[in-house]
Amino acid sequence: MINGRKFHRIQLSAKATVHYLDSCHEGILGSISLGGATINFNGSAMIPQGDECIISVVLDETQPPLRLYARITNSSVYRIGVAFITMDEEKNNILYEMLKKLTHEPETLENEFQLFIALS
């Protein structure tokens, strides 16, 4: 999973809900980037690699949860790694602004965001 990353990850602990098929799995966001995230679960989630889901994350308590469409890139019993898919410009900007508040590497994030926009 590490070799496929295009963006640096920001380590944090925030609430996340994974909506998969007809179920919701409550978890904790372990890290997030412009392109994806890792989510840890207290119990078994068993979401297959390659499937799609919706991730709801709370990165800013003053804002409603951000809902992101994602594909499972790595899956184990208690943890998944996801790549974000089908994000429109508004969600890209919201995610970027939230990550700006959390990162210790603002210049790296800015460069990644500019490249991300150019490639979109």
Coordinates of N, CA, C and O in Angstrom, one line a residue:
M1 N 0.8 -1.2 0.0 CA 0.0 0.0 0.0 C 0.9 1.3 0.0 O 0.5 2.2 -0.7
I2 N 2.0 1.3 0.7 CA 2.8 2.4 0.8 C 3.3 2.8 -0.6 O 3.4 4.0 -0.9
N3 N 3.8 1.9 -1.4 CA 4.4 2.2 -2.7 C 3.4 2.9 -3.7 O 3.8 3.6 -4.5
G4 N 2.1 2.6 -3.5 CA 1.1 3.2 -4.4 C 0.6 4.6 -4.0 O -0.1 5.2 -4.7
R5 N 1.1 5.1 -2.9 CA 0.7 6.4 -2.4 C 1.2 7.5 -3.3 O 2.4 7.6 -3.6
K6 N 0.4 8.5 -3.6 CA 0.8 9.7 -4.4 C 0.9 10.9 -3.5 O 1.5 11.9 -3.9
F7 N 0.3 10.8 -2.3 CA 0.2 12.0 -1.4 C 0.7 11.6 0.0 O 0.5 10.5 0.4
H8 N 1.3 12.6 0.7 CA 1.7 12.3 2.0 C 0.5 12.2 2.9 O -0.6 12.8 2.7
R9 N 0.6 11.3 3.9 CA -0.6 11.1 4.8 C -0.4 12.0 6.1 O 0.7 12.2 6.6
I10 N -1.6 12.4 6.6 CA -1.6 13.2 7.8 C -2.2 12.2 8.8 O -3.3 11.7 8.7
Q11 N -1.4 12.0 9.9 CA -1.8 11.1 11.0 C -2.8 11.8 11.9 O -2.5 13.0 12.3
L12 N -3.9 11.2 12.2 CA -4.8 11.8 13.2 C -5.8 10.7 13.7 O -5.7 9.6 13.3
S13 N -6.6 11.1 14.6 CA -7.6 10.2 15.1 C -8.9 11.0 15.1 O -9.1 11.9 15.9
A14 N -9.8 10.6 14.2 CA -11.1 11.2 14.0 C -12.1 10.2 13.7 O -11.8 9.1 13.1
K15 N -13.4 10.5 14.0 CA -14.5 9.6 13.8 C -14.7 9.4 12.3 O -14.6 10.4 11.5
A16 N -14.9 8.2 11.9 CA -15.2 7.8 10.5 C -16.3 6.8 10.5 O -16.3 5.9 11.3
T17 N -17.2 6.9 9.5 CA -18.2 5.8 9.3 C -18.1 5.3 7.9 O -18.0 6.1 7.0
V18 N -18.0 4.0 7.7 CA -17.9 3.4 6.4 C -19.3 2.8 6.1 O -19.8 2.0 6.8
H19 N -19.9 3.3 5.0 CA -21.2 2.8 4.6 C -20.9 1.9 3.4 O -20.4 2.3 2.4
Y20 N -21.2 0.6 3.7 CA -20.9 -0.5 2.7 C -22.1 -1.3 2.6 O -22.6 -1.9 3.6
L21 N -22.6 -1.4 1.4 CA -23.9 -2.2 1.1 C -25.0 -1.6 2.0 O -25.2 -0.4 2.0
D22 N -25.6 -2.5 2.8 CA -26.7 -2.0 3.7 C -26.2 -1.8 5.2 O -27.1 -1.8 6.1
S23 N -24.9 -1.7 5.4 CA -24.5 -1.6 6.8 C -23.5 -0.4 6.9 O -23.0 0.1 6.0
C24 N -23.4 0.0 8.2 CA -22.5 1.1 8.6 C -21.5 0.5 9.6 O -21.9 -0.1 10.5
H25 N -20.2 0.8 9.4 CA -19.2 0.4 10.3 C -18.5 1.7 10.9 O -18.0 2.5 10.2
E26 N -18.6 1.8 12.2 CA -18.0 2.9 12.9 C -16.5 2.6 13.1 O -16.2 1.5 13.5
G27 N -15.7 3.6 12.8 CA -14.3 3.4 13.0 C -13.6 4.7 13.3 O -14.2 5.8 13.6
I28 N -12.3 4.6 13.4 CA -11.4 5.8 13.6 C -10.5 6.0 12.4 O -9.8 5.0 12.0
L29 N -10.4 7.2 11.9 CA -9.5 7.5 10.9 C -8.1 7.5 11.4 O -7.9 8.2 12.4
G30 N -7.2 6.8 10.8 CA -5.9 6.7 11.3 C -5.0 7.7 10.6 O -4.1 8.3 11.1
S31 N -5.2 7.9 9.3 CA -4.5 8.8 8.5 C -5.4 9.2 7.3 O -6.3 8.4 6.9
I32 N -5.0 10.3 6.7 CA -5.8 10.8 5.5 C -4.9 11.6 4.6 O -3.9 12.2 5.1
S33 N -5.2 11.6 3.3 CA -4.4 12.4 2.4 C -5.4 12.9 1.4 O -6.6 12.7 1.5
L34 N -5.0 13.6 0.4 CA -5.9 14.1 -0.7 C -6.4 12.9 -1.5 O -7.5 13.0 -2.1
G35 N -5.7 11.8 -1.5 CA -6.1 10.7 -2.3 C -6.7 9.5 -1.6 O -7.3 8.6 -2.2
G36 N -6.6 9.4 -0.3 CA -7.2 8.3 0.4 C -7.0 8.4 1.9 O -6.6 9.4 2.5
A37 N -7.3 7.2 2.6 CA -7.3 7.2 4.0 C -7.1 5.8 4.5 O -7.3 4.8 3.8
T38 N -6.8 5.6 5.8 CA -6.9 4.4 6.5 C -7.9 4.5 7.6 O -8.0 5.6 8.3
I39 N -8.7 3.5 7.8 CA -9.7 3.5 8.9 C -9.6 2.2 9.7 O -9.4 1.1 9.2
N40 N -9.5 2.4 11.0 CA -9.4 1.3 12.0 C -10.8 1.0 12.6 O -11.4 2.0 13.0
F41 N -11.1 -0.3 12.8 CA -12.4 -0.6 13.4 C -12.1 -1.4 14.7 O -11.1 -2.1 14.9
N42 N -13.0 -1.2 15.7 CA -12.9 -1.9 17.0 C -13.3 -3.4 16.8 O -12.8 -4.3 17.4
G43 N -14.3 -3.6 15.9 CA -14.7 -5.0 15.6 C -14.5 -5.3 14.2 O -13.9 -4.5 13.4
S44 N -14.9 -6.5 13.8 CA -14.7 -7.0 12.4 C -15.5 -6.2 11.4 O -16.7 -6.0 11.7
A45 N -14.9 -5.8 10.3 CA -15.7 -5.1 9.3 C -15.8 -6.0 8.0 O -16.8 -6.1 7.4
M46 N -14.7 -6.6 7.7 CA -14.6 -7.5 6.5 C -15.2 -7.0 5.3 O -16.2 -7.5 4.7
I47 N -14.6 -5.9 4.8 CA -15.1 -5.2 3.6 C -14.0 -5.6 2.5 O -12.9 -5.4 2.6
P48 N -14.5 -6.3 1.4 CA -13.5 -6.9 0.4 C -12.7 -5.8 -0.3 O -13.3 -4.7 -0.7
Q49 N -11.5 -6.1 -0.6 CA -10.6 -5.2 -1.4 C -11.2 -5.1 -2.8 O -11.7 -6.1 -3.3
G50 N -11.2 -3.9 -3.3 CA -11.8 -3.7 -4.7 C -13.2 -3.2 -4.7 O -13.6 -2.6 -5.7
D51 N -13.9 -3.4 -3.6 CA -15.3 -2.9 -3.5 C -15.3 -1.4 -3.2 O -14.3 -0.8 -2.8
E52 N -16.5 -0.8 -3.5 CA -16.6 0.6 -3.2 C -17.5 0.9 -2.0 O -18.4 0.0 -1.7
C53 N -17.3 2.0 -1.4 CA -18.1 2.4 -0.2 C -18.1 3.9 -0.1 O -17.6 4.6 -0.9
I54 N -18.8 4.4 0.9 CA -18.9 5.8 1.2 C -18.3 6.0 2.6 O -18.7 5.3 3.5
I55 N -17.4 6.9 2.7 CA -16.7 7.3 4.0 C -17.3 8.6 4.4 O -17.2 9.6 3.7
S56 N -17.8 8.7 5.7 CA -18.1 9.9 6.3 C -17.1 10.2 7.4 O -16.9 9.4 8.3
V57 N -16.5 11.4 7.3 CA -15.4 11.7 8.2 C -15.7 13.1 8.8 O -16.3 14.0 8.2
V58 N -15.3 13.2 10.1 CA -15.5 14.5 10.8 C -14.1 15.0 11.0 O -13.4 14.6 11.9
L59 N -13.6 16.0 10.2 CA -12.3 16.5 10.3 C -12.3 17.9 11.0 O -11.3 18.4 11.5
D60 N -13.5 18.5 11.0 CA -13.7 19.8 11.6 C -15.0 19.7 12.3 O -16.1 19.6 11.7
E61 N -15.0 19.8 13.7 CA -16.3 19.7 14.5 C -17.3 20.8 14.1 O -18.4 20.7 14.5
T62 N -16.8 21.9 13.5 CA -17.7 23.0 13.2 C -18.4 22.8 11.8 O -19.3 23.5 11.4
Q63 N -18.0 21.7 11.1 CA -18.6 21.4 9.8 C -19.3 20.1 9.8 O -19.0 19.2 10.6
P64 N -20.3 19.9 8.9 CA -20.9 18.6 8.8 C -19.9 17.5 8.3 O -18.9 17.9 7.7
P65 N -20.2 16.2 8.6 CA -19.3 15.2 8.1 C -19.1 15.3 6.6 O -20.0 15.6 5.8
L66 N -17.9 15.0 6.1 CA -17.5 15.0 4.7 C -17.8 13.6 4.2 O -17.2 12.7 4.7
R67 N -18.6 13.5 3.2 CA -18.9 12.2 2.6 C -18.1 12.0 1.3 O -18.2 12.8 0.4
L68 N -17.3 11.0 1.3 CA -16.4 10.7 0.2 C -16.6 9.3 -0.4 O -16.6 8.3 0.4
Y69 N -16.7 9.2 -1.7 CA -16.8 7.9 -2.3 C -15.4 7.3 -2.4 O -14.4 8.0 -2.7
A70 N -15.3 6.0 -2.1 CA -13.9 5.4 -2.0 C -13.9 4.0 -2.5 O -15.0 3.3 -2.5
R71 N -12.8 3.5 -3.0 CA -12.6 2.1 -3.3 C -11.6 1.5 -2.3 O -10.6 2.1 -1.9
I72 N -11.9 0.3 -1.9 CA -11.1 -0.4 -0.9 C -9.8 -0.9 -1.6 O -9.9 -1.6 -2.5
T73 N -8.6 -0.4 -1.1 CA -7.4 -0.8 -1.7 C -6.6 -1.8 -0.9 O -5.7 -2.5 -1.4
N74 N -7.0 -1.9 0.4 CA -6.3 -2.8 1.3 C -7.3 -3.1 2.4 O -8.0 -2.2 2.9
S75 N -7.5 -4.4 2.7 CA -8.5 -4.8 3.7 C -8.0 -5.9 4.6 O -7.4 -6.9 4.1
S76 N -8.2 -5.7 5.9 CA -8.0 -6.8 6.8 C -9.2 -6.8 7.8 O -10.1 -6.0 7.6
V77 N -9.2 -7.6 8.8 CA -10.4 -7.8 9.6 C -10.7 -6.5 10.3 O -11.9 -6.1 10.4
Y78 N -9.7 -5.7 10.8 CA -9.9 -4.6 11.6 C -9.5 -3.2 11.0 O -9.5 -2.2 11.7
R79 N -9.1 -3.3 9.7 CA -8.6 -2.1 9.1 C -8.8 -2.1 7.6 O -8.7 -3.1 7.0
I80 N -9.1 -0.9 7.0 CA -9.1 -0.8 5.6 C -8.3 0.4 5.1 O -8.1 1.4 5.9
G81 N -7.8 0.3 3.9 CA -7.2 1.5 3.3 C -8.1 1.8 2.1 O -8.5 0.8 1.4
V82 N -8.3 3.0 1.8 CA -9.2 3.4 0.7 C -8.5 4.5 -0.2 O -7.7 5.2 0.3
A83 N -8.9 4.5 -1.4 CA -8.6 5.5 -2.4 C -9.9 6.3 -2.7 O -10.9 5.6 -3.0
F84 N -9.9 7.6 -2.6 CA -11.0 8.4 -2.9 C -11.3 8.4 -4.4 O -10.4 8.4 -5.2
I85 N -12.6 8.3 -4.8 CA -12.9 8.3 -6.2 C -14.1 9.3 -6.4 O -14.7 9.7 -5.5
T86 N -14.3 9.6 -7.7 CA -15.4 10.5 -8.1 C -15.6 11.7 -7.2 O -16.7 12.0 -6.8
M87 N -14.6 12.5 -7.0 CA -14.7 13.7 -6.2 C -14.9 14.9 -7.1 O -14.1 15.1 -8.0
D88 N -15.9 15.7 -6.9 CA -16.0 16.9 -7.7 C -15.1 18.0 -7.1 O -14.5 17.9 -6.1
E89 N -15.1 19.2 -7.8 CA -14.2 20.3 -7.4 C -14.5 20.8 -6.0 O -13.6 21.1 -5.2
E90 N -15.8 20.8 -5.7 CA -16.2 21.3 -4.3 C -15.7 20.4 -3.2 O -15.1 20.9 -2.3
K91 N -15.8 19.1 -3.4 CA -15.3 18.2 -2.3 C -13.8 18.2 -2.3 O -13.2 18.1 -1.2
N92 N -13.1 18.4 -3.5 CA -11.7 18.5 -3.5 C -11.2 19.7 -2.6 O -10.3 19.6 -1.8
N93 N -11.9 20.8 -2.8 CA -11.6 22.0 -2.1 C -11.8 21.9 -0.6 O -11.1 22.4 0.2
I94 N -13.0 21.3 -0.3 CA -13.3 21.1 1.1 C -12.3 20.3 1.8 O -11.8 20.6 2.9
L95 N -11.9 19.1 1.2 CA -10.9 18.2 1.8 C -9.6 18.9 1.9 O -8.9 18.9 2.9
Y96 N -9.2 19.7 0.9 CA -7.9 20.4 0.9 C -7.9 21.4 2.1 O -6.9 21.5 2.8
E97 N -9.0 22.2 2.2 CA -9.0 23.2 3.3 C -9.0 22.6 4.7 O -8.3 23.1 5.6
M98 N -9.6 21.4 4.8 CA -9.6 20.7 6.1 C -8.2 20.2 6.4 O -7.7 20.3 7.5
L99 N -7.6 19.6 5.4 CA -6.2 19.1 5.5 C -5.2 20.2 5.8 O -4.2 19.9 6.6
K100 N -5.4 21.4 5.3 CA -4.5 22.5 5.5 C -4.5 22.8 7.0 O -3.4 23.2 7.5
K101 N -5.6 22.6 7.7 CA -5.6 22.9 9.1 C -4.9 21.9 9.9 O -4.6 22.1 11.1
L102 N -4.7 20.7 9.4 CA -4.2 19.5 10.1 C -2.7 19.2 9.8 O -2.1 18.6 10.6
T103 N -2.2 19.6 8.7 CA -0.9 19.2 8.2 C 0.2 20.0 8.9 O 0.1 21.1 9.3
H104 N 1.3 19.3 9.1 CA 2.6 19.9 9.5 C 3.5 20.2 8.3 O 4.6 20.7 8.5
E105 N 3.0 19.9 7.1 CA 3.7 20.1 5.9 C 2.9 20.9 4.9 O 2.5 20.4 3.8
P106 N 2.6 22.2 5.2 CA 1.6 22.9 4.3 C 2.2 23.1 2.9 O 1.4 23.1 2.0
E107 N 3.5 23.3 2.7 CA 4.0 23.4 1.4 C 3.9 22.2 0.6 O 3.6 22.2 -0.6
T108 N 4.1 21.0 1.2 CA 4.0 19.7 0.5 C 2.5 19.6 0.1 O 2.2 19.2 -1.1
L109 N 1.6 19.8 1.0 CA 0.2 19.7 0.7 C -0.2 20.6 -0.4 O -0.9 20.2 -1.4
E110 N 0.2 21.9 -0.4 CA -0.1 22.8 -1.5 C 0.4 22.3 -2.8 O -0.3 22.3 -3.8
N111 N 1.7 21.8 -2.9 CA 2.2 21.3 -4.1 C 1.4 20.1 -4.6 O 1.1 19.9 -5.8
E112 N 1.0 19.2 -3.7 CA 0.3 18.0 -4.1 C -1.1 18.4 -4.6 O -1.6 17.9 -5.6
F113 N -1.7 19.4 -4.0 CA -3.0 19.9 -4.4 C -3.0 20.5 -5.8 O -3.8 20.2 -6.6
Q114 N -2.0 21.3 -6.1 CA -1.8 21.9 -7.4 C -1.6 20.8 -8.5 O -2.2 20.9 -9.5
L115 N -0.8 19.8 -8.2 CA -0.6 18.7 -9.1 C -1.9 17.9 -9.3 O -2.3 17.5 -10.4
F116 N -2.6 17.7 -8.2 CA -3.9 16.9 -8.2 C -4.9 17.7 -9.1 O -5.6 17.0 -10.0
I117 N -5.0 19.0 -9.0 CA -5.9 19.8 -9.8 C -5.5 19.7 -11.3 O -6.3 19.6 -12.2
A118 N -4.2 19.9 -11.5 CA -3.7 19.8 -12.9 C -4.0 18.5 -13.6 O -4.3 18.5 -14.8
L119 N -3.9 17.4 -12.8 CA -4.2 16.1 -13.4 C -5.7 15.7 -13.5 O -6.0 14.8 -14.2
S120 N -6.5 16.5 -12.8 CA -8.0 16.2 -12.8 C -8.6 16.6 -14.1 O -8.2 17.5 -14.8

